[in-house]
PDB file of C-alpha atoms in Angstrom:
ATOM      1  CA  UNK Y 140     118.288 263.527 224.119  1.00 54.00           C
ATOM      2  CA  UNK Y 141     120.692 265.161 221.695  1.00 47.00           C
ATOM      3  CA  UNK Y 142     123.285 262.424 222.337  1.00 49.00           C
ATOM      4  CA  UNK Y 143     120.677 259.706 221.841  1.00 47.00           C
ATOM      5  CA  UNK Y 144     119.630 261.337 218.552  1.00 49.00           C
ATOM      6  CA  UNK Y 145     123.249 261.422 217.356  1.00 46.00           C
ATOM      7  CA  UNK Y 146     123.732 257.794 218.359  1.00 48.00           C
ATOM      8  CA  UNK Y 147     120.568 256.831 216.514  1.00 50.00           C
ATOM      9  CA  UNK Y 148     121.723 258.658 213.382  1.00 49.00           C
ATOM     10  CA  UNK Y 149     125.118 256.962 213.477  1.00 46.00           C
ATOM     11  CA  UNK Y 150     123.486 253.543 213.852  1.00 45.00           C
ATOM     12  CA  UNK Y 151     121.177 254.314 210.948  1.00 45.00           C
ATOM     13  CA  UNK Y 152     124.064 255.366 208.721  1.00 44.00           C
ATOM     14  CA  UNK Y 153     126.061 252.251 209.655  1.00 43.00           C
ATOM     15  CA  UNK Y 154     123.045 250.101 208.910  1.00 43.00           C
ATOM     16  CA  UNK Y 155     122.468 251.636 205.481  1.00 43.00           C
ATOM     17  CA  UNK Y 156     126.011 251.049 204.284  1.00 38.00           C
ATOM     18  CA  UNK Y 157     126.200 247.839 202.324  1.00 37.00           C
ATOM     19  CA  UNK Y 158     128.929 246.192 200.298  1.00 40.00           C
ATOM     20  CA  UNK Y 159     129.398 243.039 198.302  1.00 38.00           C
ATOM     21  CA  UNK Y 160     131.274 241.635 201.282  1.00 39.00           C
ATOM     22  CA  UNK Y 161     128.232 241.896 203.541  1.00 40.00           C
ATOM     23  CA  UNK Y 162     125.789 240.572 201.004  1.00 37.00           C
ATOM     24  CA  UNK Y 163     127.728 237.300 201.189  1.00 39.00           C
ATOM     25  CA  UNK Y 164     126.868 237.032 204.876  1.00 37.00           C
ATOM     26  CA  UNK Y 165     123.575 238.890 205.261  1.00 35.00           C
ATOM     27  CA  UNK Y 166     122.180 236.134 207.484  1.00 36.00           C
ATOM     28  CA  UNK Y 167     124.619 237.131 210.205  1.00 35.00           C
ATOM     29  CA  UNK Y 168     125.313 240.822 209.640  1.00 34.00           C
ATOM     30  CA  UNK Y 169     122.141 242.792 208.957  1.00 35.00           C
ATOM     31  CA  UNK Y 170     120.987 246.393 208.885  1.00 33.00           C
ATOM     32  CA  UNK Y 171     119.925 246.798 212.473  1.00 36.00           C
ATOM     33  CA  UNK Y 172     120.579 249.146 215.344  1.00 37.00           C
ATOM     34  CA  UNK Y 173     123.252 247.423 217.405  1.00 34.00           C
ATOM     35  CA  UNK Y 174     123.324 249.855 220.308  1.00 32.00           C
ATOM     36  CA  UNK Y 175     123.786 248.507 223.826  1.00 30.00           C
ATOM     37  CA  UNK Y 176     120.390 247.968 225.362  1.00 32.00           C
ATOM     38  CA  UNK Y 177     121.105 247.894 229.097  1.00 34.00           C
ATOM     39  CA  UNK Y 178     121.286 251.312 230.754  1.00 35.00           C
ATOM     40  CA  UNK Y 179     123.380 250.061 233.649  1.00 44.00           C
ATOM     41  CA  UNK Y 180     125.892 248.708 231.144  1.00 51.00           C
ATOM     42  CA  UNK Y 181     126.055 252.121 229.439  1.00 53.00           C
ATOM     43  CA  UNK Y 182     126.700 253.813 232.744  1.00 49.00           C
ATOM     44  CA  UNK Y 183     129.574 251.483 233.539  1.00 50.00           C
ATOM     45  CA  UNK Y 184     131.039 252.077 230.094  1.00 58.00           C
ATOM     46  CA  UNK Y 185     130.929 255.873 230.477  1.00 61.00           C
ATOM     47  CA  UNK Y 186     133.027 255.664 233.625  1.00 77.00           C
ATOM     48  CA  UNK Y 187     136.070 254.549 231.640  1.00 84.00           C
ATOM     49  CA  UNK Y 188     138.365 257.388 230.581  1.00 90.00           C
ATOM     50  CA  UNK Y 189     140.225 256.624 227.374  1.00 91.00           C
ATOM     51  CA  UNK Y 190     143.892 257.577 227.239  1.00 92.00           C
ATOM     52  CA  UNK Y 191     145.354 259.546 224.340  1.00 91.00           C
ATOM     53  CA  UNK Y 192     147.269 256.542 223.033  1.00 93.00           C
ATOM     54  CA  UNK Y 193     144.148 254.396 223.189  1.00 95.00           C
ATOM     55  CA  UNK Y 194     142.185 256.979 221.219  1.00 96.00           C
ATOM     56  CA  UNK Y 195     144.740 256.869 218.420  1.00 96.00           C
ATOM     57  CA  UNK Y 196     144.648 253.063 218.337  1.00 97.00           C
ATOM     58  CA  UNK Y 197     140.839 252.961 218.372  1.00 96.00           C
ATOM     59  CA  UNK Y 198     140.665 255.462 215.499  1.00 96.00           C
ATOM     60  CA  UNK Y 199     143.206 253.400 213.578  1.00 96.00           C
ATOM     61  CA  UNK Y 200     141.007 250.339 214.055  1.00 96.00           C
ATOM     62  CA  UNK Y 201     138.027 252.318 212.808  1.00 95.00           C
ATOM     63  CA  UNK Y 202     139.965 253.381 209.715  1.00 95.00           C
ATOM     64  CA  UNK Y 203     140.878 249.769 208.960  1.00 94.00           C
ATOM     65  CA  UNK Y 204     137.263 248.735 209.564  1.00 94.00           C
ATOM     66  CA  UNK Y 205     136.041 251.372 207.097  1.00 93.00           C
ATOM     67  CA  UNK Y 206     138.566 250.255 204.486  1.00 91.00           C
ATOM     68  CA  UNK Y 207     137.657 246.596 204.808  1.00 91.00           C
ATOM     69  CA  UNK Y 208     133.907 247.238 205.091  1.00 91.00           C
ATOM     70  CA  UNK Y 209     133.768 248.843 201.662  1.00 88.00           C
ATOM     71  CA  UNK Y 210     136.350 246.535 200.101  1.00 87.00           C
ATOM     72  CA  UNK Y 211     134.370 244.855 197.336  1.00 86.00           C
ATOM     73  CA  UNK Y 212     137.544 243.750 195.569  1.00 87.00           C
ATOM     74  CA  UNK Y 213     138.961 241.942 198.602  1.00 85.00           C
ATOM     75  CA  UNK Y 214     142.348 243.625 198.207  1.00 86.00           C
ATOM     76  CA  UNK Y 215     142.495 245.357 201.587  1.00 86.00           C
ATOM     77  CA  UNK Y 216     141.248 242.452 203.666  1.00 89.00           C
ATOM     78  CA  UNK Y 217     143.725 240.127 201.958  1.00 88.00           C
ATOM     79  CA  UNK Y 218     146.607 242.484 202.775  1.00 90.00           C
ATOM     80  CA  UNK Y 219     145.481 242.903 206.375  1.00 92.00           C
ATOM     81  CA  UNK Y 220     145.189 239.137 206.736  1.00 91.00           C
ATOM     82  CA  UNK Y 221     148.742 238.405 205.604  1.00 90.00           C
ATOM     83  CA  UNK Y 222     150.574 241.276 207.331  1.00 91.00           C
ATOM     84  CA  UNK Y 223     149.884 240.245 210.919  1.00 92.00           C
ATOM     85  CA  UNK Y 224     147.025 242.666 211.570  1.00 95.00           C
ATOM     86  CA  UNK Y 225     144.966 240.142 213.556  1.00 96.00           C
ATOM     87  CA  UNK Y 226     147.864 239.417 215.920  1.00 96.00           C
ATOM     88  CA  UNK Y 227     148.528 243.141 216.404  1.00 96.00           C
ATOM     89  CA  UNK Y 228     144.874 243.914 217.048  1.00 97.00           C
ATOM     90  CA  UNK Y 229     144.410 241.145 219.597  1.00 97.00           C
ATOM     91  CA  UNK Y 230     147.583 242.260 221.351  1.00 97.00           C
ATOM     92  CA  UNK Y 231     146.044 245.724 221.761  1.00 97.00           C
ATOM     93  CA  UNK Y 232     142.749 244.183 222.843  1.00 97.00           C
ATOM     94  CA  UNK Y 233     144.578 242.441 225.655  1.00 97.00           C
ATOM     95  CA  UNK Y 234     146.565 245.562 226.546  1.00 96.00           C
ATOM     96  CA  UNK Y 235     143.466 247.806 226.695  1.00 96.00           C
ATOM     97  CA  UNK Y 236     140.888 245.243 227.760  1.00 95.00           C
ATOM     98  CA  UNK Y 237     138.950 247.809 229.833  1.00 94.00           C
ATOM     99  CA  UNK Y 238     138.386 250.029 226.789  1.00 96.00           C
ATOM    100  CA  UNK Y 239     135.080 248.713 225.510  1.00 95.00           C
ATOM    101  CA  UNK Y 240     134.836 251.066 222.533  1.00 95.00           C
ATOM    102  CA  UNK Y 241     138.254 249.901 221.345  1.00 97.00           C
ATOM    103  CA  UNK Y 242     137.157 246.272 221.714  1.00 97.00           C
ATOM    104  CA  UNK Y 243     134.138 246.942 219.490  1.00 95.00           C
ATOM    105  CA  UNK Y 244     136.207 248.454 216.692  1.00 96.00           C
ATOM    106  CA  UNK Y 245     138.748 245.647 216.989  1.00 97.00           C
ATOM    107  CA  UNK Y 246     136.117 242.960 216.574  1.00 97.00           C
ATOM    108  CA  UNK Y 247     134.696 244.728 213.524  1.00 96.00           C
ATOM    109  CA  UNK Y 248     138.091 244.613 211.818  1.00 96.00           C
ATOM    110  CA  UNK Y 249     138.637 240.963 212.690  1.00 97.00           C
ATOM    111  CA  UNK Y 250     135.175 240.077 211.428  1.00 96.00           C
ATOM    112  CA  UNK Y 251     135.810 241.714 208.056  1.00 94.00           C
ATOM    113  CA  UNK Y 252     139.224 240.027 207.778  1.00 94.00           C
ATOM    114  CA  UNK Y 253     137.539 236.660 208.358  1.00 94.00           C
ATOM    115  CA  UNK Y 254     136.048 236.975 204.845  1.00 92.00           C
ATOM    116  CA  UNK Y 255     139.469 236.398 203.280  1.00 90.00           C
ATOM    117  CA  UNK Y 256     139.889 233.365 201.024  1.00 85.00           C
ATOM    118  CA  UNK Y 257     142.335 231.622 203.339  1.00 83.00           C
ATOM    119  CA  UNK Y 258     144.744 228.959 202.168  1.00 69.00           C
ATOM    120  CA  UNK Y 259     143.955 225.555 203.650  1.00 50.00           C
ATOM    121  CA  UNK Y 260     147.232 223.996 202.555  1.00 47.00           C
ATOM    122  CA  UNK Y 261     150.561 224.241 204.346  1.00 45.00           C
ATOM    123  CA  UNK Y 262     152.407 226.324 201.784  1.00 43.00           C
ATOM    124  CA  UNK Y 263     156.125 226.571 202.463  1.00 45.00           C
ATOM    125  CA  UNK Y 264     158.561 228.920 200.788  1.00 46.00           C
ATOM    126  CA  UNK Y 265     162.313 229.317 200.971  1.00 47.00           C
ATOM    127  CA  UNK Y 266     163.894 228.217 204.286  1.00 50.00           C
ATOM    128  CA  UNK Y 267     160.543 226.767 205.386  1.00 50.00           C
ATOM    129  CA  UNK Y 268     159.050 230.269 205.591  1.00 46.00           C
ATOM    130  CA  UNK Y 269     155.544 230.738 204.109  1.00 45.00           C
ATOM    131  CA  UNK Y 270     155.332 233.115 201.132  1.00 46.00           C
ATOM    132  CA  UNK Y 271     154.427 236.737 201.871  1.00 43.00           C
ATOM    133  CA  UNK Y 272     151.050 236.390 200.196  1.00 48.00           C
ATOM    134  CA  UNK Y 273     150.188 233.279 202.171  1.00 53.00           C
ATOM    135  CA  UNK Y 274     147.220 233.448 204.535  1.00 73.00           C
ATOM    136  CA  UNK Y 275     146.697 230.269 206.517  1.00 89.00           C
ATOM    137  CA  UNK Y 276     143.619 230.527 208.703  1.00 92.00           C
ATOM    138  CA  UNK Y 277     144.966 228.285 211.474  1.00 92.00           C
ATOM    139  CA  UNK Y 278     148.141 230.342 211.732  1.00 92.00           C
ATOM    140  CA  UNK Y 279     146.268 233.628 211.795  1.00 94.00           C
ATOM    141  CA  UNK Y 280     143.585 232.526 214.244  1.00 96.00           C
ATOM    142  CA  UNK Y 281     145.939 230.625 216.514  1.00 95.00           C
ATOM    143  CA  UNK Y 282     145.392 229.738 220.177  1.00 96.00           C
ATOM    144  CA  UNK Y 283     146.647 233.102 221.431  1.00 96.00           C
ATOM    145  CA  UNK Y 284     144.221 234.967 219.187  1.00 97.00           C
ATOM    146  CA  UNK Y 285     141.278 232.701 220.038  1.00 97.00           C
ATOM    147  CA  UNK Y 286     142.006 233.073 223.766  1.00 97.00           C
ATOM    148  CA  UNK Y 287     141.728 236.860 223.557  1.00 97.00           C
ATOM    149  CA  UNK Y 288     138.610 236.736 221.390  1.00 97.00           C
ATOM    150  CA  UNK Y 289     136.831 234.393 223.790  1.00 96.00           C
ATOM    151  CA  UNK Y 290     137.978 236.387 226.829  1.00 96.00           C
ATOM    152  CA  UNK Y 291     136.593 239.609 225.347  1.00 96.00           C
ATOM    153  CA  UNK Y 292     133.260 237.977 224.556  1.00 94.00           C
ATOM    154  CA  UNK Y 293     132.949 236.874 228.172  1.00 92.00           C
ATOM    155  CA  UNK Y 294     133.987 240.257 229.529  1.00 94.00           C
ATOM    156  CA  UNK Y 295     131.266 242.158 227.644  1.00 93.00           C
ATOM    157  CA  UNK Y 296     128.308 239.753 227.350  1.00 89.00           C
ATOM    158  CA  UNK Y 297     125.686 242.521 227.119  1.00 86.00           C
ATOM    159  CA  UNK Y 298     127.395 244.598 224.458  1.00 90.00           C
ATOM    160  CA  UNK Y 299     125.177 243.861 221.476  1.00 88.00           C
ATOM    161  CA  UNK Y 300     127.466 245.356 218.830  1.00 91.00           C
ATOM    162  CA  UNK Y 301     130.521 243.519 220.111  1.00 94.00           C
ATOM    163  CA  UNK Y 302     128.693 240.203 220.487  1.00 93.00           C
ATOM    164  CA  UNK Y 303     127.239 240.441 217.001  1.00 92.00           C
ATOM    165  CA  UNK Y 304     130.705 240.888 215.471  1.00 95.00           C
ATOM    166  CA  UNK Y 305     132.340 238.318 217.771  1.00 96.00           C
ATOM    167  CA  UNK Y 306     129.813 235.556 217.167  1.00 95.00           C
ATOM    168  CA  UNK Y 307     129.843 236.240 213.432  1.00 95.00           C
ATOM    169  CA  UNK Y 308     133.646 236.095 213.381  1.00 97.00           C
ATOM    170  CA  UNK Y 309     133.792 232.760 215.172  1.00 97.00           C
ATOM    171  CA  UNK Y 310     131.070 231.378 212.945  1.00 96.00           C
ATOM    172  CA  UNK Y 311     132.995 232.405 209.832  1.00 96.00           C
ATOM    173  CA  UNK Y 312     136.383 230.990 210.833  1.00 96.00           C
ATOM    174  CA  UNK Y 313     134.814 227.819 212.241  1.00 96.00           C
ATOM    175  CA  UNK Y 314     132.997 227.349 208.946  1.00 95.00           C
ATOM    176  CA  UNK Y 315     136.273 227.671 207.045  1.00 94.00           C
ATOM    177  CA  UNK Y 316     138.398 225.440 209.272  1.00 94.00           C
ATOM    178  CA  UNK Y 317     137.493 222.147 210.882  1.00 93.00           C
ATOM    179  CA  UNK Y 318     140.600 222.376 213.058  1.00 94.00           C
ATOM    180  CA  UNK Y 319     139.439 225.682 214.499  1.00 96.00           C
ATOM    181  CA  UNK Y 320     135.939 224.307 214.927  1.00 95.00           C
ATOM    182  CA  UNK Y 321     137.159 221.361 216.998  1.00 95.00           C
ATOM    183  CA  UNK Y 322     139.559 223.586 218.906  1.00 95.00           C
ATOM    184  CA  UNK Y 323     136.780 226.003 219.872  1.00 96.00           C
ATOM    185  CA  UNK Y 324     134.607 223.168 221.126  1.00 94.00           C
ATOM    186  CA  UNK Y 325     137.144 221.091 222.991  1.00 92.00           C
ATOM    187  CA  UNK Y 326     139.713 223.626 224.196  1.00 93.00           C
ATOM    188  CA  UNK Y 327     137.830 226.910 224.494  1.00 94.00           C
ATOM    189  CA  UNK Y 328     134.423 225.644 225.676  1.00 93.00           C
ATOM    190  CA  UNK Y 329     132.784 227.883 223.097  1.00 94.00           C
ATOM    191  CA  UNK Y 330     129.452 226.037 223.329  1.00 92.00           C
ATOM    192  CA  UNK Y 331     129.178 226.877 227.018  1.00 92.00           C
ATOM    193  CA  UNK Y 332     130.272 230.457 226.376  1.00 92.00           C
ATOM    194  CA  UNK Y 333     127.661 231.067 223.710  1.00 91.00           C
ATOM    195  CA  UNK Y 334     124.909 229.571 225.862  1.00 89.00           C
ATOM    196  CA  UNK Y 335     125.947 231.812 228.763  1.00 87.00           C
ATOM    197  CA  UNK Y 336     125.855 234.858 226.498  1.00 84.00           C
ATOM    198  CA  UNK Y 337     122.337 233.950 225.389  1.00 83.00           C
ATOM    199  CA  UNK Y 338     121.273 233.467 229.005  1.00 80.00           C
ATOM    200  CA  UNK Y 339     122.749 236.785 230.125  1.00 75.00           C
ATOM    201  CA  UNK Y 340     120.872 238.571 227.329  1.00 70.00           C
ATOM    202  CA  UNK Y 341     117.642 236.641 227.746  1.00 64.00           C
ATOM    203  CA  UNK Y 342     115.382 239.708 227.957  1.00 63.00           C
ATOM    204  CA  UNK Y 343     117.518 242.285 226.193  1.00 60.00           C
ATOM    205  CA  UNK Y 344     119.343 240.579 223.344  1.00 56.00           C
ATOM    206  CA  UNK Y 345     118.527 241.806 219.862  1.00 60.00           C
ATOM    207  CA  UNK Y 346     117.417 239.474 217.129  1.00 68.00           C
ATOM    208  CA  UNK Y 347     120.727 239.506 215.233  1.00 66.00           C
ATOM    209  CA  UNK Y 348     122.743 238.483 218.294  1.00 77.00           C
ATOM    210  CA  UNK Y 349     120.335 235.590 218.840  1.00 80.00           C
ATOM    211  CA  UNK Y 350     120.611 234.601 215.196  1.00 83.00           C
ATOM    212  CA  UNK Y 351     124.415 234.799 215.146  1.00 88.00           C
ATOM    213  CA  UNK Y 352     124.629 232.716 218.335  1.00 88.00           C
ATOM    214  CA  UNK Y 353     122.232 230.075 217.042  1.00 86.00           C
ATOM    215  CA  UNK Y 354     123.991 229.906 213.667  1.00 91.00           C
ATOM    216  CA  UNK Y 355     127.321 229.356 215.422  1.00 93.00           C
ATOM    217  CA  UNK Y 356     125.900 226.616 217.639  1.00 91.00           C
ATOM    218  CA  UNK Y 357     124.244 224.984 214.653  1.00 90.00           C
ATOM    219  CA  UNK Y 358     127.569 224.844 212.830  1.00 93.00           C
ATOM    220  CA  UNK Y 359     129.456 223.538 215.861  1.00 92.00           C
ATOM    221  CA  UNK Y 360     126.978 220.727 216.466  1.00 90.00           C
ATOM    222  CA  UNK Y 361     126.968 219.531 212.861  1.00 90.00           C
ATOM    223  CA  UNK Y 362     128.742 216.160 212.776  1.00 85.00           C
ATOM    224  CA  UNK Y 363     130.170 216.744 216.250  1.00 87.00           C
ATOM    225  CA  UNK Y 364     128.562 214.693 219.009  1.00 91.00           C
ATOM    226  CA  UNK Y 365     130.671 216.303 221.738  1.00 89.00           C
ATOM    227  CA  UNK Y 366     129.191 219.720 220.968  1.00 88.00           C
ATOM    228  CA  UNK Y 367     125.674 218.289 221.142  1.00 88.00           C
ATOM    229  CA  UNK Y 368     126.472 216.626 224.471  1.00 88.00           C
ATOM    230  CA  UNK Y 369     127.738 219.917 225.855  1.00 88.00           C
ATOM    231  CA  UNK Y 370     124.465 221.603 224.936  1.00 88.00           C
ATOM    232  CA  UNK Y 371     122.516 218.838 226.683  1.00 84.00           C
ATOM    233  CA  UNK Y 372     124.659 219.090 229.817  1.00 86.00           C
ATOM    234  CA  UNK Y 373     124.087 222.841 229.950  1.00 77.00           C
ATOM    235  CA  UNK Y 374     120.358 222.334 229.362  1.00 70.00           C
ATOM    236  CA  UNK Y 375     120.778 224.446 226.270  1.00 65.00           C
ATOM    237  CA  UNK Y 376     118.143 222.651 224.227  1.00 60.00           C
ATOM    238  CA  UNK Y 377     115.350 224.323 226.172  1.00 55.00           C
ATOM    239  CA  UNK Y 378     117.068 227.689 225.866  1.00 53.00           C
ATOM    240  CA  UNK Y 379     117.468 227.398 222.110  1.00 57.00           C
ATOM    241  CA  UNK Y 380     113.861 226.326 221.636  1.00 48.00           C
ATOM    242  CA  UNK Y 381     112.767 229.420 223.550  1.00 48.00           C
ATOM    243  CA  UNK Y 382     114.793 231.680 221.270  1.00 49.00           C
TER     244      UNK Y 382
END
């Protein structure tokens, strides 16, 4: 009971923290308790013993998440976007894929970084090398990064906190880049993945996960007939109406 009370207090504190960054995207990231709702899932998670090196990495992710969460100026998230942080984080996600707590913190950081004002042009500096302050969204969220993000979503479909951040991240970068949007649909089968996540959380999913999933699907299907066809083939129309 004491542990549950501590967890509840932490969730409450997280929910009460707001910044200008989050007010821009309140429809996806809201003040709600994002604790995992399935007891069996919690029991499986507790069986994993985190190594000392993993603990250090997870705490580093949390520090970056705290810095970017409260970054109303946008300075920190811009720096983290251009210095290869996303590539480093996803590399660690792949290395420690069984560490669910680390995956949660990683997705938080990536979600906050997705708020950066990315450059849509192909800026080229000396010797065909992009300038140091250049943040191209397609380069940052490349196929390797997207593969790890999608894999992690599938690995932990009932983790409400992770899914909330993951779906919100994909929605944000897909909104900012048509190339990423098409890539997610045609190469990563993201429509099918999101529908499967909704199905697996049919009775237990919290409202914000449902909202984030539906917002992502709504964006993907806008002006893209292939995405709509994929929903029909998966009988997703009935599922979405029920949500």
